[in-house]
Amino acid sequence: MALNQEQVQWIAHLGRLELKQEELASSAKHLSAILEYINLLQQVDTSDVLPLTHAIDMANVFRPDELKPSLGVQDALANAPDRKGDLFGVPPVLD
Amino acid sequence: MAVIDELSLTEQTASALLALQESKKATAEEITRAFLREIEARDSEIKSFLLVNAEHALEQARRVDQKRARGEPLGVLAGIPIAIKDNICTKGTRTTCGSKILEKFIPPYDAHVMEKLGQADAVVLGKTNLDEFAMGSSTENSAYQTSRNPWDKERVPGGSSGGSAAAVAASFAPIALGSDTGGSIRQPAGLCGIVGMKPTYGRVSRYGLVAYASSLDQIGAFSHDVADTALLLKVIAGHDSRDSTSAPLPVADYLLSLDQPVKDLTVGVAKEYFSSGLDSEVEKAVRQALKVLESAGAKVKEISLPYSPYAIATYYLVATAEASSNLARYDGVHYGHRSSSHANLIDMYCKSRGEGFGAEVKRRIMLGTYALSSGYIDAYYLKALKVRRLIRSDFDKAFAECDVVVGPTSPTCAFKVGEKSSDPLAMYLSDIYTISCNLAGLPGISIPCGFNSQNLPIGLQFLGAPFSEEKLLRAARMYEKATAWHLARPKSK
């Protein structure tokens, strides 16, 4: 199915991406072409097939609930784009 | 093609460099200096490294020499230089993932594989170029540079681990680490004329590998020959409690058994891997390789992987869905780029991500977001997961009849820089033979099997059943032993 620019704008917003006008146009074109190709899958009869999320058998892994040292505050904050003391700085969340 | 009679120091394999140190013909420092000189002299043309840490490498090398002089026990990669794909976290050393969003990111911890390399006394030269967040097949999606194929600098080295592949092919490092989500080790190895292996999903811990598609990603090795890949795999493989998908299975000594041919080896040849789109020179080289395997005692058997034509479509839904979730962490809060102007929190997320990510990463986030969105998840994401099961059962049936599946790694040799960069779908289709392996969680290896008329390398892919690395390596070695392609090196001038 073909996507128009309005739909792409909505998907970009869901993915928290701001796109420039020219990116909107090229994304609509490329995503439509890719989705058209992907429609190939509709040919496959999967009525009795279960989804496979991991190719190798996976089991839940548990560990003892023990206190262990973790990343220190200074290390954790070292890459922060905005730091306020020992906290991450963010724009206001509530008006 | 250019098989060199005498290899220079930097054209040697890691195994040969280990022997030179043991026989006191070269020190780790001399070896490291030689590779650093090559990088200094020629990487401006190849553009394989994003960062070279010469001082740190020489320091590590000298430590190995001192340990050796004192007679202390040494790790299995003692004094061996290695290049690391820049999506593997290195404590204190910038890790960009080829993205502007991580331009200033300095990991506060080492990936599991980096700890393993440290214990093995390897010498880390630096970080190599990749398509942004490992999304691509040519390194053209890197935010920093496009790496070049050492066999023809007008052409791409493949991707996404193109920097690591080019570095080994150009003799800037004897071995390298990469990651493979849909072919990102095997395809560049094939296009650069070297060996590249993606282990079984879960064989190597992904702790510290920056996530692209978590159910497909796996770290693996690049080298000039199968023995060095066996050596490196043994170092990095094994269980790690910090990756709950890492397999609690023992690791074999892959190098020890490598030269034992697989008795009654049955090679499966999938007819779907020789369909339209396969370059005739690549096909000829692969057919010839199958004859070589027969001469080495293998039985060649035609098999069918009927769902393989659906692998690319399946991959681009599964991988992008996982990527859209994984890359949500780049929010401009904890690390990474934050836009300087924003109206509110949501606007800050959107602008930071809009400025920080490149076109292909945005495209895949959007595709994955769409595939997971309300109203479309059944038709796209769940449909893809069901076809994924069918692809996996194709291989289960195949491995009931044969030990390994052998075919071309890529449908063509290395393409020119710019040839496919404006058509994402054409780029995706170049991964046709490598993608199923990740969907099915299998181990796969690409080894050199010849050159086309333009002297461009051709890759031969071997796929095995899950956790059959030992047999897979031995089968690949049977071919390598009967040929000399792995001894070829590109001319450095």
Short mmCIF file of C-alpha atoms in Angstrom, two decimals, chain A residues 29-30 34, chain B residues 131 135-141 146 154-159 187 191 277-279 282 312 316 359-360 363-364 410-433:
data_model
loop_
_atom_site.label_atom_id
_atom_site.label_comp_id
_atom_site.label_asym_id
_atom_site.label_seq_id
_atom_site.Cartn_x
_atom_site.Cartn_y
_atom_site.Cartn_z
CA LYS A 29 8.18 7.44 -1.79
CA HIS A 30 10.66 4.97 -0.28
CA ILE A 34 9.25 -1.03 0.54
CA ASP B 131 26.45 1.94 8.47
CA MET B 135 21.65 -0.51 9.18
CA GLY B 136 23.01 -0.91 5.68
CA SER B 137 25.06 -3.00 3.29
CA SER B 138 27.81 -0.61 2.15
CA THR B 139 28.87 1.77 5.00
CA GLU B 140 27.34 4.58 2.91
CA ASN B 141 24.84 5.15 5.73
CA THR B 146 32.14 5.81 3.39
CA GLU B 154 35.74 3.00 -6.31
CA ARG B 155 33.66 0.26 -4.72
CA VAL B 156 32.06 -0.33 -1.33
CA PRO B 157 33.47 -2.86 1.14
CA GLY B 158 29.94 -4.03 1.93
CA GLY B 159 28.26 -3.48 5.25
CA GLN B 187 28.48 -9.88 3.12
CA LEU B 191 33.02 -8.52 -0.92
CA GLY B 277 19.64 -12.13 -9.91
CA LEU B 278 22.75 -14.24 -9.31
CA ASP B 279 25.71 -12.87 -11.26
CA VAL B 282 29.67 -15.54 -8.98
CA ILE B 312 13.96 -10.18 2.89
CA TYR B 316 12.53 -5.85 7.07
CA ALA B 359 17.86 8.94 6.60
CA GLU B 360 18.09 5.13 6.69
CA ARG B 363 13.25 5.06 7.53
CA ARG B 364 13.64 1.85 9.54
CA SER B 410 26.07 -12.27 -2.16
CA PRO B 411 24.44 -12.21 -5.60
CA THR B 412 27.16 -9.93 -7.02
CA CYS B 413 30.68 -8.74 -6.29
CA ALA B 414 31.29 -5.36 -4.64
CA PHE B 415 29.18 -2.59 -6.19
CA LYS B 416 30.30 0.98 -6.82
CA VAL B 417 29.99 3.73 -4.23
CA GLY B 418 26.73 5.53 -4.99
CA GLU B 419 25.33 2.72 -7.19
CA LYS B 420 22.53 1.74 -4.79
CA SER B 421 22.56 4.52 -2.20
CA SER B 422 19.51 6.33 -3.63
CA ASP B 423 17.40 3.15 -3.81
CA PRO B 424 16.97 1.56 -0.35
CA LEU B 425 15.05 -1.42 -1.70
CA ALA B 426 17.81 -2.31 -4.19
CA MET B 427 20.27 -2.17 -1.29
CA TYR B 428 18.06 -4.49 0.80
CA LEU B 429 17.90 -7.05 -2.02
CA SER B 430 21.70 -7.42 -2.00
CA ASP B 431 21.31 -9.31 1.32
CA ILE B 432 19.17 -12.07 -0.20
CA TYR B 433 21.44 -15.00 0.70
#
